[in-house]
Tab-separated table of C-alpha atoms and ligand atoms in Angstrom:
chain	number	residue	atom	x	y	z
A	42	MET	CA	0.000	0.000	0.000
A	43	LEU	CA	1.224	3.485	-0.859
A	44	ARG	CA	1.968	5.812	2.058
A	45	LEU	CA	2.466	9.561	1.699
A	46	TYR	CA	3.309	12.469	3.948
A	47	ASP	CA	0.109	14.372	4.637
A	48	THR	CA	0.880	18.047	5.255
A	49	ARG	CA	-2.274	18.582	7.326
A	50	ALA	CA	-1.851	15.449	9.479
A	51	ARG	CA	1.918	16.117	9.650
A	52	GLN	CA	2.730	12.440	9.287
A	53	VAL	CA	3.074	9.691	6.708
A	54	GLU	CA	-0.294	8.027	6.176
A	55	PRO	CA	-1.580	5.098	4.096
A	56	ILE	CA	-3.523	6.187	1.051
A	57	VAL	CA	-6.841	4.383	1.113
A	58	PRO	CA	-9.300	5.684	-1.466
A	59	ALA	CA	-12.786	6.632	-0.287
A	60	GLY	CA	-14.325	4.912	-3.338
A	61	SER	CA	-13.034	1.332	-3.172
A	62	ARG	CA	-10.738	1.029	-6.235
A	63	VAL	CA	-10.832	4.580	-7.572
A	64	LEU	CA	-8.260	7.099	-6.407
A	65	ARG	CA	-9.489	10.651	-6.925
A	66	MET	CA	-6.702	13.171	-7.245
A	67	TYR	CA	-6.613	16.892	-7.733
A	68	THR	CA	-3.499	18.790	-8.790
A	69	CYS	CA	-3.319	22.551	-8.954
A	70	GLY	CA	-2.562	23.192	-12.598
A	71	PRO	CA	-0.565	25.861	-14.398
A	72	THR	CA	-1.358	29.513	-14.819
A	73	VAL	CA	-0.880	29.702	-18.554
A	74	TYR	CA	0.922	32.993	-19.054
A	75	ARG	CA	4.465	31.702	-19.607
A	76	HIS	CA	6.447	28.500	-20.174
A	77	ALA	CA	6.547	26.093	-17.245
A	78	HIS	CA	10.079	25.812	-15.885
A	79	VAL	CA	11.698	22.658	-14.573
A	80	GLY	CA	10.702	23.644	-11.009
A	81	ASN	CA	7.022	23.789	-11.950
A	82	LEU	CA	7.389	20.468	-13.722
A	83	ARG	CA	8.739	18.913	-10.510
A	84	SER	CA	5.334	19.590	-8.934
A	85	TYR	CA	3.477	17.876	-11.785
A	86	LEU	CA	5.860	14.926	-11.682
A	87	LEU	CA	4.845	14.397	-8.050
A	88	SER	CA	1.233	13.925	-9.056
A	89	ASP	CA	2.251	11.608	-11.907
A	90	LEU	CA	4.361	9.413	-9.615
A	91	ILE	CA	1.578	9.064	-7.037
A	92	ARG	CA	-0.790	8.089	-9.772
A	93	ARG	CA	1.557	5.539	-11.322
A	94	VAL	CA	2.349	3.866	-8.001
A	95	ALA	CA	-1.363	3.719	-7.145
A	96	GLU	CA	-2.076	2.148	-10.535
A	97	ARG	CA	0.531	-0.545	-9.845
A	98	HIS	CA	-1.568	-1.389	-6.797
A	99	GLY	CA	-4.579	-1.937	-9.015
A	100	LEU	CA	-6.279	1.377	-8.319
A	101	ARG	CA	-7.864	3.436	-11.075
A	102	ALA	CA	-6.641	6.994	-10.753
A	103	VAL	CA	-8.936	9.809	-11.822
A	104	VAL	CA	-6.954	13.022	-11.929
A	105	CYS	CA	-8.252	16.553	-12.353
A	106	GLN	CA	-5.861	19.421	-13.038
A	107	ASN	CA	-7.154	22.894	-13.725
A	108	ILE	CA	-5.881	25.303	-16.349
A	109	THR	CA	-5.864	28.787	-14.836
A	110	ASP	CA	-6.454	31.156	-17.720
A	111	VAL	CA	-8.083	33.895	-15.665
A	112	GLY	CA	-8.163	35.074	-12.067
A	113	HIS	CA	-4.553	34.531	-10.941
A	114	LEU	CA	-3.249	37.956	-10.028
A	115	VAL	CA	0.321	39.154	-10.199
A	116	ASP	CA	0.586	39.626	-6.432
A	117	ASP	CA	-0.778	36.402	-5.018
A	118	ALA	CA	1.300	36.216	-1.856
A	119	GLU	CA	-1.459	37.629	0.295
A	120	ILE	CA	-4.783	36.151	1.229
A	121	ASP	CA	-6.594	38.546	-1.015
A	122	PRO	CA	-4.215	39.537	-3.742
A	123	THR	CA	-4.687	42.739	-5.625
A	124	GLY	CA	-3.234	43.846	-8.889
A	125	GLU	CA	-3.217	42.778	-12.448
A	126	ASP	CA	-4.199	39.357	-13.793
A	127	LYS	CA	-1.075	37.380	-14.791
A	128	VAL	CA	-2.526	36.382	-18.171
A	129	LEU	CA	-3.714	39.905	-19.009
A	130	ALA	CA	-0.367	41.412	-18.013
A	131	GLN	CA	1.493	39.009	-20.314
A	132	ALA	CA	-0.993	39.675	-23.145
A	133	ARG	CA	-0.237	43.376	-22.854
A	134	ARG	CA	3.526	42.693	-22.909
A	135	GLU	CA	3.295	40.458	-25.989
A	136	GLY	CA	0.688	42.591	-27.773
A	137	ARG	CA	-1.709	39.664	-28.080
A	138	SER	CA	-5.160	38.912	-26.682
A	139	ALA	CA	-5.503	37.229	-23.303
A	140	LEU	CA	-7.002	34.113	-24.864
A	141	GLU	CA	-4.226	33.861	-27.456
A	142	ILE	CA	-1.668	33.961	-24.669
A	143	ALA	CA	-3.564	31.431	-22.572
A	144	ARG	CA	-4.011	28.890	-25.372
A	145	PHE	CA	-0.439	29.281	-26.592
A	146	TYR	CA	1.071	28.554	-23.168
A	147	GLU	CA	-1.449	25.820	-22.441
A	148	ASP	CA	-0.308	24.004	-25.613
A	149	ALA	CA	3.308	24.510	-24.617
A	150	PHE	CA	2.554	23.115	-21.158
A	151	ARG	CA	0.891	20.032	-22.638
A	152	ARG	CA	3.903	19.387	-24.881
A	153	ASP	CA	6.330	19.804	-21.982
A	154	THR	CA	4.459	17.451	-19.670
A	155	LEU	CA	4.147	14.856	-22.442
A	156	ALA	CA	7.891	15.076	-23.087
A	157	LEU	CA	8.398	14.263	-19.397
A	158	ASN	CA	6.039	11.277	-19.691
A	159	ILE	CA	3.600	12.895	-17.277
A	160	HIS	CA	0.261	11.298	-18.044
A	161	THR	CA	-2.405	13.738	-19.146
A	162	PRO	CA	-5.016	14.039	-16.369
A	163	ARG	CA	-8.515	12.781	-17.107
A	164	HIS	CA	-10.005	16.254	-16.566
A	165	THR	CA	-8.245	19.493	-17.472
A	166	PRO	CA	-10.945	22.152	-17.131
A	167	ARG	CA	-10.151	25.736	-18.060
A	168	ALA	CA	-11.230	28.457	-15.669
A	169	THR	CA	-12.725	30.562	-18.476
A	170	GLU	CA	-14.955	27.651	-19.490
A	171	THR	CA	-16.208	26.779	-15.997
A	172	ILE	CA	-17.257	30.199	-14.704
A	173	ASP	CA	-20.797	28.852	-14.197
A	174	LEU	CA	-19.446	26.274	-11.697
A	175	MET	CA	-17.752	29.013	-9.714
A	176	ILE	CA	-20.849	31.209	-9.722
A	177	GLU	CA	-22.901	28.235	-8.484
A	178	LEU	CA	-20.424	27.522	-5.704
A	179	ILE	CA	-20.251	31.170	-4.634
A	180	ALA	CA	-24.086	31.321	-4.505
A	181	ARG	CA	-24.081	28.206	-2.345
A	182	LEU	CA	-21.529	29.727	0.034
A	183	ILE	CA	-23.595	32.924	0.353
A	184	GLU	CA	-26.724	30.864	0.997
A	185	LYS	CA	-24.966	28.917	3.762
A	186	GLY	CA	-23.734	32.101	5.415
A	187	HIS	CA	-20.040	31.572	4.537
A	188	ALA	CA	-19.776	34.426	2.042
A	189	TYR	CA	-21.196	37.888	1.555
A	190	ALA	CA	-21.671	40.238	-1.393
A	191	VAL	CA	-20.701	43.903	-1.078
A	192	PRO	CA	-22.310	46.900	-2.832
A	193	ASP	CA	-19.772	47.109	-5.691
A	194	GLY	CA	-20.709	43.550	-6.779
A	195	SER	CA	-17.742	41.665	-5.269
A	196	VAL	CA	-18.186	38.654	-3.004
A	197	PHE	CA	-15.943	37.738	-0.064
A	198	PHE	CA	-15.513	34.532	1.899
A	199	ASP	CA	-16.174	35.093	5.593
A	200	ALA	CA	-13.010	33.599	7.094
A	201	THR	CA	-14.353	33.661	10.645
A	202	SER	CA	-17.182	31.326	9.571
A	203	PHE	CA	-14.569	28.579	9.122
A	204	PRO	CA	-12.931	28.044	12.524
A	205	THR	CA	-10.434	25.355	11.460
A	206	TYR	CA	-8.757	27.688	8.960
A	207	GLY	CA	-5.004	27.173	8.998
A	208	GLU	CA	-4.770	23.433	9.646
A	209	ILE	CA	-2.661	22.789	6.555
A	210	SER	CA	-0.092	25.551	6.916
A	211	GLY	CA	-0.362	26.374	10.617
A	212	ASN	CA	-1.417	29.949	9.777
A	213	ARG	CA	-4.414	30.300	12.106
A	214	LEU	CA	-6.751	33.241	11.644
A	215	ASP	CA	-5.923	34.825	14.995
A	216	GLN	CA	-2.231	34.884	14.053
A	217	LEU	CA	-2.692	36.452	10.635
A	218	LYS	CA	-1.711	40.078	10.387
A	219	PRO	CA	-3.647	42.509	8.225
A	220	GLY	CA	-2.086	42.821	4.758
A	221	HIS	CA	0.814	45.165	4.187
A	222	ARG	CA	-0.686	46.909	1.204
A	223	VAL	CA	-0.323	50.680	1.285
A	224	GLU	CA	-4.044	51.327	1.253
A	225	GLY	CA	-4.461	49.200	4.403
A	226	VAL	CA	-7.288	46.765	4.970
A	227	ASP	CA	-9.937	46.712	2.244
A	228	SER	CA	-12.888	48.531	3.775
A	229	ARG	CA	-15.337	46.267	1.928
A	230	LYS	CA	-14.256	43.292	4.067
A	231	ARG	CA	-15.751	42.389	7.410
A	232	PHE	CA	-12.450	40.865	8.533
A	233	HIS	CA	-8.985	41.521	7.144
A	234	ALA	CA	-8.367	37.841	6.282
A	235	ASP	CA	-11.559	37.470	4.206
A	236	TRP	CA	-10.736	36.849	0.547
A	237	ALA	CA	-12.504	37.620	-2.691
A	238	LEU	CA	-14.493	34.870	-4.392
A	239	TRP	CA	-15.755	37.238	-7.052
A	240	LYS	CA	-14.144	40.498	-8.058
A	241	ALA	CA	-16.361	43.179	-9.559
A	242	SER	CA	-14.675	44.571	-12.652
A	243	GLY	CA	-15.388	45.848	-16.122
A	244	ARG	CA	-12.010	44.891	-17.609
A	245	GLU	CA	-11.333	42.324	-20.353
A	246	MET	CA	-12.232	38.699	-19.419
A	247	THR	CA	-15.195	39.392	-17.134
A	248	TRP	CA	-18.566	37.670	-16.875
A	249	ASP	CA	-22.042	38.525	-15.673
A	250	ALA	CA	-22.965	37.145	-12.257
A	251	PRO	CA	-25.940	37.697	-9.943
A	252	TRP	CA	-23.794	40.197	-7.973
A	253	GLY	CA	-22.467	42.128	-10.941
A	254	ARG	CA	-19.968	41.825	-13.791
A	255	GLY	CA	-16.572	40.547	-12.728
A	256	PHE	CA	-14.214	37.595	-12.589
A	257	PRO	CA	-13.588	34.770	-10.085
A	258	GLY	CA	-10.804	34.671	-7.519
A	259	TRP	CA	-8.066	32.127	-8.179
A	260	HIS	CA	-8.742	30.066	-5.030
A	261	VAL	CA	-12.401	29.433	-5.845
A	262	GLU	CA	-11.479	27.891	-9.213
A	263	CYS	CA	-9.915	24.827	-7.657
A	264	SER	CA	-12.806	24.229	-5.226
A	265	ALA	CA	-15.412	24.535	-7.977
A	266	MET	CA	-13.549	22.268	-10.379
A	267	SER	CA	-12.649	19.573	-7.877
A	268	LEU	CA	-16.202	19.383	-6.538
A	269	ARG	CA	-17.602	19.094	-10.049
A	270	PHE	CA	-15.113	16.711	-11.633
A	271	LEU	CA	-14.162	14.545	-8.641
A	272	GLY	CA	-17.151	14.881	-6.329
A	273	ASP	CA	-17.082	15.781	-2.661
A	274	ARG	CA	-14.381	13.249	-1.673
A	275	VAL	CA	-10.904	13.889	-3.040
A	276	ASP	CA	-8.374	11.312	-1.867
A	277	VAL	CA	-5.166	13.192	-2.635
A	278	HIS	CA	-4.606	16.847	-3.411
A	279	THR	CA	-1.145	17.854	-4.622
A	280	GLY	CA	0.738	21.058	-5.360
A	281	GLY	CA	3.993	22.865	-4.757
A	282	ILE	CA	4.837	23.763	-1.163
A	283	ASP	CA	4.174	27.466	-1.742
A	284	LEU	CA	0.509	26.679	-2.440
A	285	ARG	CA	-0.122	25.560	1.172
A	286	PHE	CA	-0.997	29.117	2.102
A	287	PRO	CA	-3.143	30.900	1.236
A	288	HIS	CA	-4.276	28.932	-1.829
A	289	HIS	CA	-4.919	25.548	-0.224
A	290	GLU	CA	-6.199	26.963	3.076
A	291	ASP	CA	-8.735	28.993	1.133
A	292	GLU	CA	-9.650	26.074	-1.085
A	293	ARG	CA	-10.161	23.814	1.925
A	294	ALA	CA	-12.364	26.410	3.643
A	295	GLN	CA	-14.520	26.871	0.521
A	296	SER	CA	-14.944	23.167	-0.271
A	297	ASN	CA	-15.601	22.123	3.342
A	298	ALA	CA	-17.990	25.031	3.933
A	299	ALA	CA	-19.936	24.143	0.800
A	300	THR	CA	-20.235	20.427	1.569
A	301	GLY	CA	-20.263	20.454	5.359
A	302	HIS	CA	-17.431	17.912	5.634
A	303	GLU	CA	-13.703	17.421	5.070
A	304	VAL	CA	-13.390	17.081	1.288
A	305	VAL	CA	-9.687	16.302	0.835
A	306	GLY	CA	-8.334	13.137	2.454
A	307	HIS	CA	-4.635	13.951	2.072
A	308	TRP	CA	-2.755	17.130	1.189
A	309	VAL	CA	0.591	16.326	-0.398
A	310	HIS	CA	3.133	19.028	-1.231
A	311	GLY	CA	6.314	18.925	-3.264
A	312	GLU	CA	9.321	20.935	-2.157
A	313	HIS	CA	10.974	23.511	-4.322
A	314	LEU	CA	13.569	22.948	-6.934
A	315	LEU	CA	16.643	25.110	-6.624
A	316	PHE	CA	18.985	25.843	-9.452
A	317	ASP	CA	22.563	26.791	-8.623
A	318	GLY	CA	21.478	27.097	-5.001
A	319	ARG	CA	18.433	29.365	-5.329
A	320	LYS	CA	14.722	28.655	-5.824
A	321	MET	CA	14.056	28.379	-9.512
A	322	SER	CA	11.762	31.245	-10.443
A	323	LYS	CA	11.372	33.865	-13.063
A	324	SER	CA	12.055	36.653	-10.591
A	325	THR	CA	15.351	35.067	-9.489
A	326	GLY	CA	16.311	34.741	-13.143
A	327	ASN	CA	17.524	31.130	-12.900
A	328	VAL	CA	14.793	29.504	-14.914
A	329	VAL	CA	15.589	26.381	-16.948
A	330	LEU	CA	13.028	25.327	-19.534
A	331	LEU	CA	12.635	21.982	-21.201
A	332	SER	CA	13.726	23.604	-24.459
A	333	ASP	CA	17.032	24.657	-22.823
A	334	VAL	CA	17.677	21.048	-21.876
A	335	ALA	CA	16.896	19.807	-25.378
A	336	GLU	CA	19.145	22.507	-26.855
A	337	ALA	CA	21.975	21.278	-24.644
A	338	GLY	CA	21.592	17.911	-26.428
A	339	LEU	CA	20.114	16.155	-23.403
A	340	ASP	CA	17.096	13.875	-23.363
A	341	PRO	CA	14.109	15.584	-21.654
A	342	LEU	CA	13.669	12.408	-19.623
A	343	ALA	CA	17.072	13.089	-18.075
A	344	ILE	CA	15.184	15.776	-16.129
A	345	ARG	CA	12.677	13.198	-14.938
A	346	LEU	CA	15.487	10.919	-13.796
A	347	ALA	CA	17.421	13.774	-12.165
A	348	LEU	CA	14.311	14.884	-10.245
A	349	MET	CA	13.672	11.339	-9.039
A	350	GLU	CA	17.195	11.166	-7.607
A	351	HIS	CA	15.747	13.261	-4.747
A	352	ARG	CA	12.726	12.737	-2.602
A	353	TYR	CA	9.829	15.027	-3.518
A	354	ARG	CA	9.677	16.327	0.051
A	355	GLN	CA	13.221	17.657	0.052
A	356	GLN	CA	14.477	20.766	-1.611
A	357	MET	CA	16.814	19.770	-4.356
A	358	ASN	CA	19.494	21.644	-6.165
A	359	LEU	CA	19.751	20.964	-9.863
A	360	THR	CA	22.850	21.769	-11.879
A	361	TRP	CA	23.860	21.167	-15.465
A	362	ASP	CA	26.295	18.530	-14.173
A	363	THR	CA	23.518	16.524	-12.506
A	364	LEU	CA	21.442	16.777	-15.673
A	365	ARG	CA	24.322	15.519	-17.801
A	366	ALA	CA	24.958	12.664	-15.366
A	367	ALA	CA	21.274	11.696	-15.503
A	368	ASP	CA	21.409	11.760	-19.286
A	369	ARG	CA	24.367	9.346	-19.252
A	370	THR	CA	22.600	6.969	-16.858
A	371	LEU	CA	19.474	7.044	-18.990
A	372	ARG	CA	21.381	6.162	-22.155
A	373	ARG	CA	23.327	3.426	-20.385
A	374	TRP	CA	20.188	1.860	-18.941
A	375	ARG	CA	18.495	1.842	-22.335
A	376	LEU	CA	21.489	0.048	-23.845
A	377	ARG	CA	21.603	-2.427	-20.972
A	378	VAL	CA	17.907	-3.168	-21.356
A	379	ALA	CA	18.391	-3.699	-25.111
A	380	GLU	CA	21.312	-6.003	-24.380
A	381	TRP	CA	19.399	-8.008	-21.764
A	382	ALA	CA	16.477	-8.252	-24.184
A	383	GLU	CA	18.601	-10.586	-26.293
A	384	SER	CA	18.805	-13.149	-23.520
A	385	PRO	CA	16.096	-15.686	-22.787
A	386	SER	CA	13.206	-14.158	-20.888
A	387	ARG	CA	13.111	-14.898	-17.149
A	388	PRO	CA	10.631	-13.916	-14.447
A	389	ILE	CA	11.039	-10.680	-12.524
A	390	ASP	CA	13.586	-10.905	-9.730
A	391	ALA	CA	11.372	-11.206	-6.671
A	392	GLY	CA	13.886	-10.061	-4.047
A	393	HIS	CA	15.045	-6.922	-5.823
A	394	SER	CA	11.597	-5.988	-6.988
A	395	ALA	CA	10.016	-6.303	-3.530
A	396	ARG	CA	12.643	-3.905	-2.156
A	397	ILE	CA	12.159	-1.425	-4.999
A	398	GLN	CA	8.378	-1.517	-4.617
A	399	GLN	CA	8.711	-1.002	-0.858
A	400	ALA	CA	10.854	2.071	-1.460
A	401	LEU	CA	8.280	3.559	-3.806
A	402	ASP	CA	5.415	2.783	-1.426
A	403	ASP	CA	7.322	4.421	1.415
A	404	ASP	CA	6.394	8.022	0.673
A	405	LEU	CA	7.861	7.783	-2.833
A	406	ASP	CA	11.462	7.074	-1.920
A	407	THR	CA	12.565	7.324	-5.534
A	408	PRO	CA	16.264	7.877	-4.698
A	409	LEU	CA	16.342	4.536	-2.886
A	410	ALA	CA	14.426	2.832	-5.712
A	411	LEU	CA	16.997	4.120	-8.207
A	412	ARG	CA	19.892	2.961	-6.026
A	413	LEU	CA	18.347	-0.505	-5.850
A	414	LEU	CA	17.983	-0.565	-9.617
A	415	ARG	CA	21.681	0.314	-9.939
A	416	ASP	CA	22.489	-2.611	-7.620
A	417	LEU	CA	20.381	-4.898	-9.780
A	418	GLU	CA	22.051	-3.593	-12.920
A	419	ARG	CA	25.424	-4.748	-11.571
A	420	ASP	CA	24.229	-7.977	-10.002
A	421	ASP	CA	25.560	-10.658	-12.361
A	422	SER	CA	24.019	-13.394	-10.249
A	423	VAL	CA	20.637	-12.329	-11.641
A	424	ALA	CA	19.946	-13.644	-15.149
A	425	PRO	CA	19.933	-10.887	-17.801
A	426	GLY	CA	16.409	-11.861	-18.849
A	427	SER	CA	15.276	-11.286	-15.288
A	428	ARG	CA	17.040	-7.929	-15.041
A	429	PHE	CA	15.306	-7.016	-18.286
A	430	GLU	CA	11.837	-7.844	-16.920
A	431	THR	CA	12.466	-6.095	-13.616
A	432	PHE	CA	13.695	-2.874	-15.235
A	433	LEU	CA	10.737	-2.786	-17.609
A	434	HIS	CA	8.314	-3.519	-14.796
A	435	PHE	CA	9.495	-0.489	-12.828
A	436	ASP	CA	9.692	1.644	-15.929
A	437	HIS	CA	5.882	1.691	-15.793
A	438	ILE	CA	6.313	3.831	-12.700
A	439	LEU	CA	9.585	5.604	-13.437
A	440	GLY	CA	8.504	6.550	-16.959
A	441	LEU	CA	11.997	6.666	-18.469
A	442	ASP	CA	11.282	4.912	-21.788
A	443	LEU	CA	13.901	2.283	-21.032
A	444	SER	CA	12.794	0.030	-23.887
A	445	THR	CA	13.494	2.513	-26.693
A	446	GLU	CA	16.736	0.885	-27.858
A	447	ILE	CA	15.458	-2.678	-28.003
A	448	GLY	CA	15.990	-4.039	-31.477
A	449	LYS	CA	17.399	-0.712	-32.643
A	450	VAL	CA	20.963	-1.031	-31.544
A	451	SER	CA	22.731	-4.095	-32.660
A	452	VAL	CA	24.047	-5.071	-29.294
A	453	LEU	CA	25.794	-8.203	-30.511
A	454	PRO	CA	27.824	-8.232	-33.717
A	455	PRO	CA	26.312	-9.773	-36.850
A	456	GLY	CA	26.458	-13.559	-36.874
A	457	ALA	CA	26.579	-13.829	-33.087
A	458	SER	CA	22.982	-14.880	-32.564
A	459	GLU	CA	23.344	-17.766	-35.092
A	460	LEU	CA	26.471	-19.019	-33.306
A	461	LEU	CA	24.675	-18.726	-29.946
A	462	GLU	CA	21.773	-20.736	-31.244
A	463	ARG	CA	24.051	-23.467	-32.580
A	464	ARG	CA	25.879	-23.542	-29.247
A	465	GLU	CA	22.643	-23.877	-27.332
A	466	ARG	CA	21.658	-26.837	-29.510
A	467	ALA	CA	25.117	-28.416	-29.082
A	468	ARG	CA	24.855	-28.101	-25.305
A	469	ALA	CA	21.364	-29.552	-25.288
A	470	ALA	CA	22.750	-32.530	-27.224
A	471	GLY	CA	25.690	-32.866	-24.791
A	472	ASP	CA	28.224	-32.057	-27.539
A	473	TRP	CA	30.701	-30.223	-25.294
A	474	ALA	CA	33.477	-30.117	-27.865
A	475	ALA	CA	31.242	-28.270	-30.322
A	476	SER	CA	30.054	-26.034	-27.502
A	477	ASP	CA	33.667	-25.019	-26.649
A	478	ARG	CA	34.567	-24.474	-30.304
A	479	LEU	CA	31.539	-22.228	-30.766
A	480	ARG	CA	32.439	-20.285	-27.618
A	481	ASP	CA	35.905	-19.572	-29.122
A	482	GLU	CA	34.313	-18.403	-32.351
A	483	LEU	CA	32.052	-16.074	-30.353
A	484	THR	CA	35.030	-14.689	-28.409
A	485	GLU	CA	36.729	-13.918	-31.704
A	486	LEU	CA	33.607	-12.037	-32.763
A	487	GLY	CA	33.859	-9.968	-29.548
A	488	VAL	CA	31.165	-11.755	-27.570
A	489	ARG	CA	31.623	-13.074	-24.066
A	490	VAL	CA	29.541	-16.149	-23.291
A	491	SER	CA	28.760	-17.233	-19.746
A	492	ASP	CA	26.958	-20.385	-18.694
A	493	THR	CA	24.470	-19.844	-15.888
A	494	PRO	CA	22.009	-22.263	-14.279
A	495	GLU	CA	19.390	-20.745	-16.582
A	496	GLY	CA	21.434	-21.302	-19.714
A	497	GLN	CA	24.012	-19.345	-21.660
A	498	THR	CA	24.086	-15.548	-21.711
A	499	ALA	CA	26.013	-13.324	-24.054
A	500	GLN	CA	27.470	-9.861	-23.722
A	501	PRO	CA	29.616	-7.750	-26.002
A	502	LEU	CA	33.185	-7.577	-24.715
A	503	GLN	CA	33.147	-3.804	-25.201
A	504	PRO	CA	29.691	-2.431	-24.500
B	894	AMP	P1	2.828	28.743	-10.880
B	894	AMP	O1	2.675	28.580	-12.351
B	894	AMP	O2	3.827	29.762	-10.460
B	894	AMP	O3	1.477	28.909	-10.204
B	894	AMP	O4	3.406	27.368	-10.321
B	894	AMP	C1	2.905	26.151	-10.743
B	894	AMP	C2	3.321	25.072	-9.779
B	894	AMP	O5	4.738	24.981	-9.698
B	894	AMP	C3	2.837	25.301	-8.363
B	894	AMP	O6	2.419	24.043	-7.828
B	894	AMP	C4	4.062	25.814	-7.648
B	894	AMP	O7	4.022	25.495	-6.276
B	894	AMP	C5	5.153	25.047	-8.343
B	894	AMP	N1	6.471	25.683	-8.306
B	894	AMP	C6	6.808	26.955	-8.591
B	894	AMP	N2	8.148	27.167	-8.479
B	894	AMP	C7	8.688	25.964	-8.122
B	894	AMP	C8	10.023	25.484	-7.853
B	894	AMP	N3	11.097	26.268	-7.958
B	894	AMP	N4	10.162	24.192	-7.509
B	894	AMP	C9	9.092	23.367	-7.422
B	894	AMP	N5	7.826	23.741	-7.670
B	894	AMP	C10	7.606	25.031	-8.016
B	895	ZN	ZN1	-5.385	25.140	-6.877
């Protein structure tokens, strides 16, 4: 059974889906106003790994990941951010329409995640196409006394109506300080920590609502979409660590207030990726994109491997050296798998594979799983056919395309497989003299033959 660290419970917990064999997962998706950098992609890889491990356990994962194409404001560090919409600001910079920008970067995001073998979620709703869901949810929150409309047509969530606010991040309402914006606390709010669910506005990208024309707040998007596409029980909710507060606190308050119960079973957060020692972000100026990695001649999946060399819950520092090392390992493993593919097939190695599976189940200990695979790679006591099956088995989770070189590279020199076949027949017939002669011929060809309890195996002398 998979166990994960639950940020709210502050401990590692078994993941048991509420609906017997279906694991419902929600992942906060991208704001589509720029290319996703490798740090962002680390957060989406987390969701993909959870899903793949759960699927190995026979669960059916249903994943929903929103596309934020409206409502995410430039200054989102506070509970109720003010300022310009990220998508609109970028549209102005590029001289294009907001929707052009949003669709362009959404396509780019899809290509990048596919290149990293991150499975496309079942549901990928766009905020601009689900405004009705948000309006419905906001109306429900007003009706239940958790939200209030103000004269200008905006709607705020009444934070004090949700006493357990802060359980995920530890930021309790009584400890929150009023915002540091120059204009002070928004006089439309009853309490400084209330946040906008609907923002009255006549700008581009606004919609009519019962309270007035405007656009939804970013936090309400995720509640509305998860409740609609996954229902009122979400087993696992993932995101980057910076989303704990206020985004996930606000989302939890909205969803629980609307349904009257705890909606999310487990909150799981991925730590930040650093590059050259500092958090990768546009403002720091140390952003690495997938295209940069491809331009450097590295396989995009080298990023996936490099990220898995660290546990998702630890900050990790990426460098070009680690990326190049991951690229070398990836290429070597693909060649090894192709080479092992030429040996007779054998069952998965039970001992190694149990340990690797245990590592993955233990809060996604991918670095340990990779170390165990390296041990298996070198373990000549395990038949090549068995190493082959075990690597491919775990590639379903690791997603490194380890089978791409099978049949493509000629691992053994021409003529070798015929000699091997003749030698196998000679040995079966007990003709040891012929067997030895054929072994010499193979050595001359550059092939080393070993006889194991499972039969002969062959390897090139110089891989
Ligand atoms: P954004 O597009 O900025 O909303 O971020 C998208 C996702 O990437 C969120 O889940 C963030 O928490 C996450 N994220 C942003 N920067 C990093 C980073 N340097 N390392 C890991 N995750 C990040
Ligand atoms: Zn979200």
